[in-house]
Short mmCIF file of C-alpha atoms in Angstrom, two decimals:
data_model
loop_
_atom_site.label_atom_id
_atom_site.label_comp_id
_atom_site.label_asym_id
_atom_site.label_seq_id
_atom_site.Cartn_x
_atom_site.Cartn_y
_atom_site.Cartn_z
CA UNK U 1 19.93 -29.59 -15.06
CA UNK U 2 17.97 -27.75 -17.33
CA UNK U 3 18.97 -24.90 -19.56
CA UNK U 4 18.27 -21.24 -18.36
CA UNK U 5 16.19 -18.85 -20.08
CA UNK U 6 16.01 -14.95 -20.11
CA UNK U 7 12.80 -12.97 -19.11
CA UNK U 8 12.89 -9.20 -18.19
CA UNK U 9 11.45 -9.57 -14.50
CA UNK U 10 11.09 -12.21 -12.15
CA UNK U 11 8.48 -11.91 -9.45
CA UNK U 12 8.74 -14.20 -6.11
CA UNK U 13 5.43 -14.42 -4.52
CA UNK U 14 1.91 -14.37 -6.22
CA UNK U 15 0.40 -12.64 -3.33
CA UNK U 16 -1.59 -9.39 -3.90
CA UNK U 17 1.87 -7.64 -3.88
CA UNK U 18 3.35 -9.71 -6.51
CA UNK U 19 0.48 -10.09 -8.70
CA UNK U 20 -0.23 -6.16 -8.71
CA UNK U 21 3.43 -5.70 -9.35
CA UNK U 22 3.28 -7.72 -12.50
CA UNK U 23 0.19 -6.08 -13.55
CA UNK U 24 1.26 -2.70 -13.11
CA UNK U 25 4.48 -3.57 -15.36
CA UNK U 26 2.11 -5.46 -18.02
CA UNK U 27 0.58 -2.20 -18.39
CA UNK U 28 3.70 -0.69 -19.45
CA UNK U 29 4.60 -3.73 -21.98
CA UNK U 30 7.21 -5.56 -19.50
CA UNK U 31 6.93 -8.93 -19.27
CA UNK U 32 7.46 -10.93 -16.37
CA UNK U 33 7.33 -14.42 -14.47
CA UNK U 34 5.80 -15.00 -11.33
CA UNK U 35 7.03 -17.73 -9.45
CA UNK U 36 4.52 -19.19 -6.32
CA UNK U 37 5.02 -22.00 -4.08
CA UNK U 38 1.35 -22.78 -3.82
CA UNK U 39 -0.72 -23.99 -6.92
CA UNK U 40 -3.64 -21.82 -5.79
CA UNK U 41 -4.96 -19.00 -3.83
CA UNK U 42 -4.30 -19.83 -0.36
CA UNK U 43 -7.99 -20.02 0.87
CA UNK U 44 -8.22 -18.46 4.34
CA UNK U 45 -8.70 -14.73 5.30
CA UNK U 46 -5.81 -12.82 6.25
CA UNK U 47 -5.53 -9.11 5.29
CA UNK U 48 -8.93 -7.45 5.47
CA UNK U 49 -8.63 -3.58 4.99
CA UNK U 50 -7.42 -1.50 2.43
CA UNK U 51 -7.57 2.24 2.15
CA UNK U 52 -8.49 4.80 -0.75
CA UNK U 53 -5.02 5.07 -1.90
CA UNK U 54 -5.09 1.27 -2.45
CA UNK U 55 -8.39 1.22 -4.07
CA UNK U 56 -6.71 3.87 -6.57
CA UNK U 57 -4.06 1.28 -7.17
CA UNK U 58 -6.51 -1.35 -7.83
CA UNK U 59 -8.07 0.97 -10.31
CA UNK U 60 -4.89 1.33 -12.19
CA UNK U 61 -4.48 -2.48 -12.66
CA UNK U 62 -8.36 -2.58 -13.75
CA UNK U 63 -10.31 -4.50 -11.02
CA UNK U 64 -11.56 -1.76 -9.01
CA UNK U 65 -15.01 -2.21 -10.23
CA UNK U 66 -14.88 -6.11 -9.51
CA UNK U 67 -13.38 -5.11 -6.16
CA UNK U 68 -16.11 -2.53 -5.48
CA UNK U 69 -18.69 -5.59 -5.64
CA UNK U 70 -17.06 -7.23 -2.73
CA UNK U 71 -15.70 -4.79 -0.65
CA UNK U 72 -17.67 -3.10 2.18
CA UNK U 73 -17.12 0.54 3.18
CA UNK U 74 -16.09 0.96 6.74
CA UNK U 75 -16.95 4.08 9.37
CA UNK U 76 -13.30 4.18 10.62
CA UNK U 77 -11.85 3.44 13.89
CA UNK U 78 -12.75 3.58 17.47
CA UNK U 79 -10.48 3.45 20.47
CA UNK U 80 -12.73 1.84 23.48
CA UNK U 81 -11.80 1.45 27.09
CA UNK U 82 -12.10 -1.93 28.92
CA UNK U 83 -15.89 -1.05 29.51
CA UNK U 84 -16.22 -0.41 25.72
CA UNK U 85 -16.54 3.45 26.59
CA UNK U 86 -15.42 5.37 23.45
CA UNK U 87 -11.88 7.11 24.20
CA UNK U 88 -11.44 8.37 20.61
CA UNK U 89 -13.17 8.12 17.00
CA UNK U 90 -11.11 8.25 13.74
CA UNK U 91 -14.01 8.78 11.09
CA UNK U 92 -13.26 7.59 7.53
CA UNK U 93 -15.12 9.25 4.68
CA UNK U 94 -17.14 7.35 1.99
CA UNK U 95 -15.18 9.63 -0.53
CA UNK U 96 -11.52 10.11 0.28
CA UNK U 97 -8.93 12.01 -1.54
CA UNK U 98 -8.35 9.46 -4.01
CA UNK U 99 -11.89 8.94 -5.16
CA UNK U 100 -12.81 5.97 -2.74
CA UNK U 101 -14.01 5.03 0.39
CA UNK U 102 -11.18 5.73 2.83
CA UNK U 103 -11.50 2.60 4.24
CA UNK U 104 -12.96 -0.91 2.76
CA UNK U 105 -13.30 -4.08 4.32
CA UNK U 106 -12.62 -7.17 2.24
CA UNK U 107 -11.93 -10.98 1.93
CA UNK U 108 -8.13 -11.50 1.00
CA UNK U 109 -8.83 -14.64 -1.10
CA UNK U 110 -11.50 -12.77 -3.14
CA UNK U 111 -8.94 -9.99 -3.85
CA UNK U 112 -6.36 -12.53 -4.89
CA UNK U 113 -8.80 -14.36 -7.35
CA UNK U 114 -9.61 -11.09 -8.67
CA UNK U 115 -6.11 -10.08 -9.46
CA UNK U 116 -4.94 -13.56 -10.50
CA UNK U 117 -8.02 -13.50 -13.28
CA UNK U 118 -6.73 -10.16 -14.20
CA UNK U 119 -2.94 -11.68 -14.55
CA UNK U 120 -4.29 -14.83 -16.77
CA UNK U 121 -5.66 -12.16 -19.34
CA UNK U 122 -2.30 -10.44 -19.49
CA UNK U 123 -0.12 -11.86 -22.32
CA UNK U 124 2.99 -10.21 -20.85
CA UNK U 125 2.54 -11.99 -17.61
CA UNK U 126 3.35 -16.04 -16.88
CA UNK U 127 2.29 -17.37 -13.40
CA UNK U 128 4.29 -20.71 -12.43
CA UNK U 129 2.59 -22.22 -9.39
CA UNK U 130 3.85 -25.09 -7.30
CA UNK U 131 7.32 -23.62 -7.59
CA UNK U 132 9.87 -23.17 -4.73
CA UNK U 133 12.67 -20.57 -5.16
CA UNK U 134 15.89 -22.11 -3.73
CA UNK U 135 18.34 -18.94 -4.58
CA UNK U 136 18.63 -15.57 -5.97
CA UNK U 137 22.00 -14.64 -7.31
CA UNK U 138 23.83 -11.99 -9.15
CA UNK U 139 27.09 -11.73 -11.24
CA UNK U 140 29.79 -9.75 -9.97
CA UNK U 141 28.69 -6.83 -11.59
CA UNK U 142 25.37 -7.09 -10.16
CA UNK U 143 26.69 -7.71 -6.81
CA UNK U 144 28.27 -4.34 -6.92
CA UNK U 145 25.04 -2.73 -7.67
CA UNK U 146 25.19 -2.41 -11.57
CA UNK U 147 22.58 -3.52 -13.95
CA UNK U 148 23.79 -7.15 -14.17
CA UNK U 149 21.67 -9.89 -14.94
CA UNK U 150 19.86 -12.02 -11.87
CA UNK U 151 19.83 -15.73 -11.82
CA UNK U 152 16.86 -17.17 -9.95
CA UNK U 153 17.01 -20.84 -9.17
CA UNK U 154 14.05 -22.99 -8.23
CA UNK U 155 12.41 -26.20 -8.02
CA UNK U 156 9.24 -27.56 -9.09
CA UNK U 157 6.84 -29.68 -6.74
CA UNK U 158 8.23 -33.12 -6.25
CA UNK U 159 11.46 -32.43 -8.27
CA UNK U 160 15.02 -32.33 -7.02
CA UNK U 161 16.49 -30.82 -10.04
CA UNK U 162 17.37 -27.15 -10.46
CA UNK U 163 16.26 -24.88 -12.81
CA UNK U 164 17.05 -21.28 -13.52
CA UNK U 165 15.68 -18.09 -14.81
CA UNK U 166 18.13 -15.08 -15.73
CA UNK U 167 16.34 -11.96 -15.19
CA UNK U 168 17.09 -8.01 -15.73
CA UNK U 169 15.25 -7.48 -12.67
CA UNK U 170 13.89 -9.60 -9.59
CA UNK U 171 11.02 -8.19 -7.34
CA UNK U 172 10.78 -10.49 -3.94
CA UNK U 173 7.49 -10.45 -2.71
CA UNK U 174 7.98 -13.43 -0.89
CA UNK U 175 6.74 -12.30 2.64
CA UNK U 176 8.38 -12.47 6.13
CA UNK U 177 10.66 -15.27 5.43
CA UNK U 178 11.96 -14.03 2.25
CA UNK U 179 14.58 -15.61 0.48
CA UNK U 180 15.10 -12.31 -1.41
CA UNK U 181 15.96 -10.55 1.56
CA UNK U 182 18.68 -13.11 2.62
CA UNK U 183 19.85 -13.12 -0.91
CA UNK U 184 20.54 -9.42 -0.75
CA UNK U 185 22.07 -9.34 2.67
CA UNK U 186 19.43 -7.22 4.41
CA UNK U 187 18.67 -7.77 7.96
CA UNK U 188 15.69 -6.67 10.07
CA UNK U 189 15.81 -3.58 12.05
CA UNK U 190 13.65 -4.01 15.18
CA UNK U 191 11.11 -1.37 15.90
CA UNK U 192 10.39 -2.86 19.32
CA UNK U 193 6.71 -4.41 19.27
CA UNK U 194 6.42 -8.14 19.51
CA UNK U 195 3.06 -9.90 20.85
CA UNK U 196 1.31 -12.98 20.44
CA UNK U 197 -2.29 -12.63 19.34
CA UNK U 198 -5.26 -15.04 18.30
CA UNK U 199 -6.90 -14.35 15.41
CA UNK U 200 -10.45 -15.31 14.92
CA UNK U 201 -12.51 -15.23 11.49
CA UNK U 202 -16.43 -16.12 11.82
CA UNK U 203 -19.45 -16.17 9.73
CA UNK U 204 -22.50 -15.94 11.48
CA UNK U 205 -26.35 -15.19 11.10
CA UNK U 206 -26.80 -13.99 14.37
CA UNK U 207 -27.16 -10.36 15.54
CA UNK U 208 -23.85 -8.87 15.96
CA UNK U 209 -23.48 -5.19 17.83
CA UNK U 210 -21.30 -3.31 15.59
CA UNK U 211 -20.83 0.66 14.43
CA UNK U 212 -19.61 -1.00 11.11
CA UNK U 213 -16.01 0.28 11.80
CA UNK U 214 -12.80 -1.40 13.35
CA UNK U 215 -13.04 -1.28 17.36
CA UNK U 216 -9.69 -1.47 19.47
CA UNK U 217 -10.14 -2.24 23.01
CA UNK U 218 -7.46 -0.53 24.97
CA UNK U 219 -7.36 -2.78 28.03
CA UNK U 220 -3.85 -3.81 29.42
CA UNK U 221 -4.99 -7.25 30.60
CA UNK U 222 -7.26 -8.23 27.57
CA UNK U 223 -6.77 -5.83 24.54
CA UNK U 224 -8.85 -6.87 21.65
CA UNK U 225 -10.03 -5.65 17.93
CA UNK U 226 -13.28 -6.41 16.33
CA UNK U 227 -14.53 -5.59 12.82
CA UNK U 228 -17.11 -6.58 10.32
CA UNK U 229 -15.60 -7.96 7.49
CA UNK U 230 -18.61 -8.72 5.09
CA UNK U 231 -22.25 -9.23 5.06
CA UNK U 232 -21.90 -11.97 7.39
CA UNK U 233 -18.40 -12.14 8.33
CA UNK U 234 -16.71 -10.87 11.33
CA UNK U 235 -13.11 -10.82 12.84
CA UNK U 236 -11.84 -10.90 16.55
CA UNK U 237 -8.28 -10.50 17.69
CA UNK U 238 -7.43 -11.27 21.11
CA UNK U 239 -4.12 -10.97 23.12
CA UNK U 240 -4.59 -13.84 25.63
CA UNK U 241 -2.35 -14.92 28.55
CA UNK U 242 -0.15 -17.80 27.63
CA UNK U 243 -2.15 -20.34 29.65
CA UNK U 244 -5.13 -19.26 28.00
CA UNK U 245 -6.29 -21.33 24.87
CA UNK U 246 -9.37 -21.53 22.53
CA UNK U 247 -8.84 -25.31 21.71
CA UNK U 248 -9.84 -28.38 23.89
CA UNK U 249 -12.89 -28.63 25.83
CA UNK U 250 -13.07 -25.41 27.65
CA UNK U 251 -12.49 -23.58 24.52
CA UNK U 252 -16.04 -22.93 23.28
CA UNK U 253 -16.85 -21.33 26.67
CA UNK U 254 -13.85 -19.29 26.64
CA UNK U 255 -14.69 -17.93 23.15
CA UNK U 256 -18.48 -17.23 24.32
CA UNK U 257 -16.84 -15.19 26.92
CA UNK U 258 -14.44 -13.46 24.70
CA UNK U 259 -17.16 -12.16 22.16
CA UNK U 260 -20.33 -11.70 24.63
CA UNK U 261 -19.49 -7.82 24.31
CA UNK U 262 -20.67 -7.96 20.48
CA UNK U 263 -23.04 -11.23 19.93
CA UNK U 264 -24.75 -13.77 22.47
CA UNK U 265 -23.77 -17.05 22.19
CA UNK U 266 -26.01 -20.00 24.38
CA UNK U 267 -23.91 -21.15 27.47
CA UNK U 268 -25.00 -24.47 26.63
CA UNK U 269 -24.01 -24.91 23.04
CA UNK U 270 -20.96 -24.95 20.98
CA UNK U 271 -20.53 -22.54 18.10
CA UNK U 272 -22.21 -24.18 15.15
CA UNK U 273 -24.09 -23.53 11.61
CA UNK U 274 -25.18 -20.20 12.84
CA UNK U 275 -21.86 -19.19 14.44
CA UNK U 276 -18.98 -20.86 12.34
CA UNK U 277 -15.52 -20.40 13.05
CA UNK U 278 -13.76 -20.08 9.83
CA UNK U 279 -10.15 -19.83 10.93
CA UNK U 280 -8.26 -19.53 14.43
CA UNK U 281 -4.67 -18.60 14.20
CA UNK U 282 -2.08 -17.59 16.43
CA UNK U 283 -0.34 -14.75 15.15
CA UNK U 284 2.79 -12.65 16.57
CA UNK U 285 2.53 -9.13 15.66
CA UNK U 286 6.02 -7.68 15.00
CA UNK U 287 7.34 -4.38 13.88
CA UNK U 288 10.44 -4.62 11.55
CA UNK U 289 12.05 -2.88 8.85
CA UNK U 290 14.71 -4.33 6.46
CA UNK U 291 17.75 -2.08 6.55
CA UNK U 292 18.30 -2.40 2.73
CA UNK U 293 15.68 -2.69 -0.08
CA UNK U 294 17.71 -3.43 -3.06
CA UNK U 295 21.09 -4.88 -4.41
CA UNK U 296 21.96 -4.55 -8.08
CA UNK U 297 18.56 -5.20 -9.58
CA UNK U 298 17.11 -7.24 -6.73
CA UNK U 299 14.65 -5.66 -4.71
CA UNK U 300 12.12 -6.17 -1.54
CA UNK U 301 8.28 -5.35 -1.41
CA UNK U 302 5.68 -5.97 0.91
CA UNK U 303 6.34 -8.08 4.11
CA UNK U 304 9.89 -9.11 2.88
CA UNK U 305 10.81 -5.32 3.49
CA UNK U 306 8.43 -4.41 6.33
CA UNK U 307 6.30 -5.95 9.27
CA UNK U 308 3.65 -3.85 10.48
CA UNK U 309 1.45 -4.68 13.36
CA UNK U 310 -2.35 -4.92 12.34
CA UNK U 311 -4.00 -2.09 14.64
CA UNK U 312 -4.32 0.41 11.51
CA UNK U 313 -4.89 -1.96 8.69
CA UNK U 314 -1.93 -0.87 6.95
CA UNK U 315 0.22 -4.05 6.21
CA UNK U 316 -1.25 -4.96 2.93
CA UNK U 317 -1.85 -1.35 1.83
CA UNK U 318 2.11 -0.43 2.43
CA UNK U 319 3.30 -3.53 0.10
CA UNK U 320 0.89 -2.56 -2.50
CA UNK U 321 2.11 1.03 -2.34
CA UNK U 322 5.55 -0.56 -2.71
CA UNK U 323 4.64 -1.94 -6.15
CA UNK U 324 3.20 0.91 -7.32
CA UNK U 325 6.18 3.26 -6.36
CA UNK U 326 8.90 0.79 -7.96
CA UNK U 327 7.14 -0.52 -11.16
CA UNK U 328 6.98 2.43 -13.51
CA UNK U 329 10.51 3.35 -12.33
CA UNK U 330 11.54 -0.30 -13.31
CA UNK U 331 9.75 0.09 -16.46
CA UNK U 332 11.21 3.21 -17.49
CA UNK U 333 14.71 1.79 -17.08
CA UNK U 334 14.39 -1.37 -18.80
CA UNK U 335 12.29 0.06 -21.82
CA UNK U 336 13.31 3.61 -22.07
CA UNK U 337 16.97 3.66 -20.86
CA UNK U 338 16.24 5.75 -17.71
CA UNK U 339 19.30 6.12 -15.53
CA UNK U 340 19.93 3.40 -12.90
CA UNK U 341 19.82 6.08 -10.13
CA UNK U 342 16.06 6.11 -10.76
CA UNK U 343 15.85 2.81 -8.98
CA UNK U 344 17.57 4.27 -5.98
CA UNK U 345 14.49 6.45 -5.50
CA UNK U 346 12.53 3.62 -4.51
CA UNK U 347 13.77 2.79 -1.09
CA UNK U 348 14.60 6.46 -0.29
CA UNK U 349 10.96 7.33 -0.84
CA UNK U 350 9.35 4.02 0.25
CA UNK U 351 11.26 3.44 3.25
CA UNK U 352 10.63 6.50 5.34
CA UNK U 353 6.54 5.87 4.76
CA UNK U 354 7.02 2.45 5.76
CA UNK U 355 8.64 3.80 8.92
CA UNK U 356 6.20 6.25 9.67
CA UNK U 357 3.02 3.81 9.07
CA UNK U 358 4.81 1.19 11.31
CA UNK U 359 5.24 3.73 13.95
CA UNK U 360 1.58 4.82 14.02
CA UNK U 361 0.52 1.05 14.47
CA UNK U 362 2.93 0.70 17.23
CA UNK U 363 1.63 3.63 19.10
CA UNK U 364 -2.13 2.43 18.64
CA UNK U 365 -0.83 -0.93 19.94
CA UNK U 366 0.79 1.01 22.74
CA UNK U 367 -2.48 2.88 23.22
CA UNK U 368 -4.06 -0.84 23.73
CA UNK U 369 -1.94 -2.33 25.75
CA UNK U 370 0.22 0.06 27.47
CA UNK U 371 0.54 -0.90 31.23
CA UNK U 372 -1.68 -1.35 34.09
CA UNK U 373 -0.36 1.59 36.46
CA UNK U 374 -2.19 4.63 36.92
CA UNK U 375 0.00 6.50 34.53
CA UNK U 376 -1.25 4.14 31.99
CA UNK U 377 -4.92 5.25 32.91
CA UNK U 378 -3.82 8.80 32.70
CA UNK U 379 -2.52 8.27 29.23
CA UNK U 380 -5.42 6.90 27.70
CA UNK U 381 -7.23 9.60 29.15
CA UNK U 382 -4.95 12.42 27.68
CA UNK U 383 -5.47 10.68 24.22
CA UNK U 384 -9.31 10.52 24.60
CA UNK U 385 -9.02 14.33 25.63
CA UNK U 386 -6.70 15.36 22.52
CA UNK U 387 -8.79 13.49 20.17
CA UNK U 388 -11.73 15.47 21.13
CA UNK U 389 -10.06 18.81 20.04
CA UNK U 390 -11.36 19.75 16.62
CA UNK U 391 -9.23 18.62 13.69
CA UNK U 392 -6.96 16.40 15.63
CA UNK U 393 -8.59 12.99 14.75
CA UNK U 394 -8.56 14.13 11.06
CA UNK U 395 -4.99 14.88 11.29
CA UNK U 396 -4.07 11.68 12.41
CA UNK U 397 -5.97 9.55 10.03
CA UNK U 398 -4.53 11.80 6.88
CA UNK U 399 -0.96 11.09 8.49
CA UNK U 400 -1.47 7.37 7.92
CA UNK U 401 0.03 8.22 4.38
CA UNK U 402 2.33 11.24 4.80
CA UNK U 403 3.96 12.43 1.53
CA UNK U 404 6.90 10.92 0.03
CA UNK U 405 10.42 11.85 1.33
CA UNK U 406 11.95 14.73 -0.30
CA UNK U 407 14.65 13.68 -3.20
CA UNK U 408 15.31 13.77 -6.72
CA UNK U 409 11.86 13.31 -7.90
CA UNK U 410 10.37 15.07 -4.94
CA UNK U 411 11.83 18.69 -4.75
CA UNK U 412 10.05 20.38 -1.83
CA UNK U 413 9.94 24.28 -1.64
CA UNK U 414 8.54 26.66 1.15
CA UNK U 415 4.66 27.24 0.27
CA UNK U 416 5.09 30.53 -1.30
CA UNK U 417 6.46 28.75 -4.29
CA UNK U 418 3.77 26.12 -4.42
CA UNK U 419 6.29 23.61 -3.96
CA UNK U 420 3.95 22.18 -0.87
CA UNK U 421 2.29 20.08 -3.43
CA UNK U 422 5.23 18.10 -4.30
CA UNK U 423 5.42 14.52 -2.67
CA UNK U 424 1.51 14.41 -2.14
CA UNK U 425 -0.94 12.60 -4.41
CA UNK U 426 -3.10 14.53 -6.90
CA UNK U 427 -6.98 14.26 -5.76
CA UNK U 428 -9.09 12.03 -7.89
CA UNK U 429 -12.50 13.87 -8.40
CA UNK U 430 -15.41 12.50 -11.10
CA UNK U 431 -14.62 14.22 -14.47
CA UNK U 432 -16.46 14.54 -17.68
CA UNK U 433 -14.72 12.63 -21.09
CA UNK U 434 -16.75 12.48 -24.27
CA UNK U 435 -20.03 13.03 -22.38
CA UNK U 436 -19.36 10.51 -19.86
CA UNK U 437 -18.64 10.67 -16.04
CA UNK U 438 -15.52 9.22 -15.16
CA UNK U 439 -12.80 9.20 -12.83
CA UNK U 440 -9.43 11.38 -13.34
CA UNK U 441 -6.95 8.47 -13.66
CA UNK U 442 -8.89 7.38 -16.43
CA UNK U 443 -8.49 10.38 -18.32
CA UNK U 444 -4.83 10.80 -17.42
CA UNK U 445 -3.69 7.03 -18.55
CA UNK U 446 -0.62 5.23 -17.47
CA UNK U 447 2.35 7.91 -17.91
CA UNK U 448 3.24 11.20 -16.72
CA UNK U 449 0.63 14.02 -17.07
CA UNK U 450 0.57 17.74 -16.56
CA UNK U 451 -2.39 19.16 -15.15
CA UNK U 452 -2.76 22.75 -15.41
CA UNK U 453 -5.19 25.87 -14.55
CA UNK U 454 -3.69 28.11 -17.19
CA UNK U 455 -3.01 27.69 -21.07
CA UNK U 456 0.64 25.75 -21.01
CA UNK U 457 3.53 27.69 -22.12
CA UNK U 458 6.06 26.59 -24.45
CA UNK U 459 8.12 25.49 -21.79
CA UNK U 460 5.39 23.59 -19.81
CA UNK U 461 4.70 22.14 -23.55
CA UNK U 462 8.29 21.12 -24.10
CA UNK U 463 8.61 19.12 -20.57
CA UNK U 464 5.49 17.35 -21.41
CA UNK U 465 6.56 16.37 -24.90
CA UNK U 466 9.81 15.13 -23.56
CA UNK U 467 8.26 13.05 -21.00
CA UNK U 468 5.40 11.58 -23.35
CA UNK U 469 3.03 13.38 -20.81
CA UNK U 470 -0.54 14.32 -21.42
CA UNK U 471 -1.30 17.93 -20.98
CA UNK U 472 -4.88 18.54 -19.55
CA UNK U 473 -6.49 21.71 -18.51
CA UNK U 474 -8.88 21.30 -15.70
CA UNK U 475 -11.39 23.71 -16.99
CA UNK U 476 -12.01 21.16 -19.65
CA UNK U 477 -12.56 18.49 -17.18
CA UNK U 478 -15.69 19.44 -15.67
CA UNK U 479 -15.17 18.55 -12.04
CA UNK U 480 -16.55 19.80 -8.84
CA UNK U 481 -13.97 22.53 -8.42
CA UNK U 482 -11.64 19.98 -6.49
CA UNK U 483 -8.67 20.16 -8.86
CA UNK U 484 -8.62 24.13 -8.88
CA UNK U 485 -9.09 24.36 -5.02
CA UNK U 486 -6.21 22.00 -4.55
CA UNK U 487 -3.73 23.73 -7.17
CA UNK U 488 -4.93 27.17 -5.85
CA UNK U 489 -4.03 26.05 -2.11
CA UNK U 490 -0.57 24.76 -3.50
CA UNK U 491 -0.10 28.11 -5.42
CA UNK U 492 0.39 26.51 -8.27
CA UNK U 493 -0.68 26.85 -12.12
CA UNK U 494 0.33 23.41 -12.99
CA UNK U 495 1.74 20.18 -11.80
CA UNK U 496 3.68 17.44 -13.30
CA UNK U 497 2.31 14.10 -11.87
CA UNK U 498 4.32 11.05 -11.97
CA UNK U 499 2.63 7.66 -13.21
CA UNK U 500 1.89 6.99 -9.58
CA UNK U 501 0.06 10.16 -9.46
CA UNK U 502 2.59 11.72 -6.82
CA UNK U 503 3.44 15.41 -8.00
CA UNK U 504 6.83 15.48 -8.91
CA UNK U 505 7.16 19.26 -10.01
CA UNK U 506 5.02 22.55 -10.08
CA UNK U 507 4.54 25.36 -11.95
CA UNK U 508 4.12 28.38 -9.24
CA UNK U 509 1.86 30.83 -9.95
CA UNK U 510 2.90 33.49 -12.98
CA UNK U 511 6.21 31.72 -13.58
CA UNK U 512 5.14 29.53 -16.61
CA UNK U 513 7.86 27.20 -16.28
CA UNK U 514 8.88 23.89 -13.98
CA UNK U 515 11.89 24.79 -11.93
CA UNK U 516 13.47 21.32 -11.02
CA UNK U 517 13.83 19.51 -14.37
CA UNK U 518 17.70 19.87 -14.14
CA UNK U 519 17.56 17.54 -10.91
CA UNK U 520 15.11 15.03 -12.18
CA UNK U 521 15.52 15.20 -15.83
CA UNK U 522 18.85 13.34 -15.93
CA UNK U 523 17.43 10.54 -13.99
CA UNK U 524 14.52 9.89 -16.69
CA UNK U 525 16.70 10.59 -19.59
CA UNK U 526 14.98 13.55 -20.60
CA UNK U 527 17.45 16.58 -20.15
CA UNK U 528 18.79 16.75 -23.78
CA UNK U 529 15.11 16.54 -25.22
CA UNK U 530 13.75 19.32 -22.77
CA UNK U 531 16.51 21.55 -23.76
CA UNK U 532 16.07 21.06 -27.51
CA UNK U 533 12.42 21.43 -27.36
CA UNK U 534 12.56 24.81 -25.30
CA UNK U 535 12.17 27.74 -27.21
CA UNK U 536 15.52 29.96 -27.67
CA UNK U 537 14.81 33.13 -26.21
CA UNK U 538 15.70 36.19 -28.55
CA UNK U 539 19.16 37.83 -28.31
CA UNK U 540 19.47 41.04 -26.19
CA UNK U 541 19.68 44.44 -27.90
CA UNK U 542 23.04 45.71 -27.57
CA UNK U 543 23.25 48.31 -25.02
CA UNK U 544 23.77 51.92 -26.43
#
């Protein structure tokens, strides 16, 4: 048995979530070892959709320009009836709140290669492929939730010898069959959706009828999903009866019938070079949520923590949000001695968000497959009528990613105090810096930041200094007015942005100070510094 070594963070799984987590940690100087079963990127397509918030996360790890070259913006989502008539349309903007197209189509293996290339250029990261993790265990203290070290036991391909790594923290990004989830004693909560679907990825030079967005066919007998993924790449998903298969001698004819609403294939020919089936796979779409996401210094991310039906394209997005939320907190604990309670906010903030996304996906799945009776037809008609009401479709689209749950780092107050911004994400317009047009986050950096519409008071400056936050007046940014409008609507003179760009605290108009430092500062170990840095008010004159 080999001797064990020690590393700050071990990440189990080198999919997009695991590698993104490693890159986010590396940007904060935290070293990690990523353990992956496979030697290389899995070559077949899986996830095909990300939103503008996730594009912003890819910006934060430095691959957004390369990703833009391979991504294809999409127009949104349409719900169609069995005759392919539009029930509802959820349009997506080419310029979303986060500064990117609200929906982008892509090929997952291409994204994974981009992320791994970035990982290879970071000395803080080590990727070990061909490694199977056998167990994850904490010492007695760690099992009780303290900061005790974690032991990860693994085996290399072709070896029966156990090897060990000791880590200050372990991130389980190891998918739905997670060893990490078992290790922390987590179990699935069933959110009541389970269906078997056939996923078909195709490359074709034939003319395909598409509106350049995703289409969901709401038909109880044969629901389907269709989307254009790339220049010549398309995906269909069909829920087929158990007795129908696309394999065997009748498979090509059945496939021709299924795709006929979108593309014409000759009835006397099998799919060939001009209609290449890259992959066919049978998937069981499930809706599940782990009952716990953390034990001690072991965390669950991505499919290890939640399973989302694919109908709104949020499965991978939800996992990347997990990584963005957790990594800055973990880095602050490991490097700056922040309170262990800071890590409790990960599950508190992310779990309700994931639950919401899953429920929306289940609702869309229900709309697609919700029965054959007259009531089901009426329900679909009601959906269509509701979505023709001005503002409804925009609200539904916006609520795919709601504000983070209130808690120590998200302090909500009534709108009159400006705290409505707390838990939401700062918009990202184009700004001017040193004569160049750049995105806002390129100016803000990787840490906390204060955005202010007025000259900062000594109190605001003290908070920024204690957090190591940059303080930026929006008048100096030369944006298109987005930031000033956003602050005014929130009735705030300034906001304190977390490293993940969520609003943590605000300065209500005319008050000159953040008002919740007493709540969040102890978690970040900044309370003493803020108190010391703030100016002492002059003594009151004695009453005559």
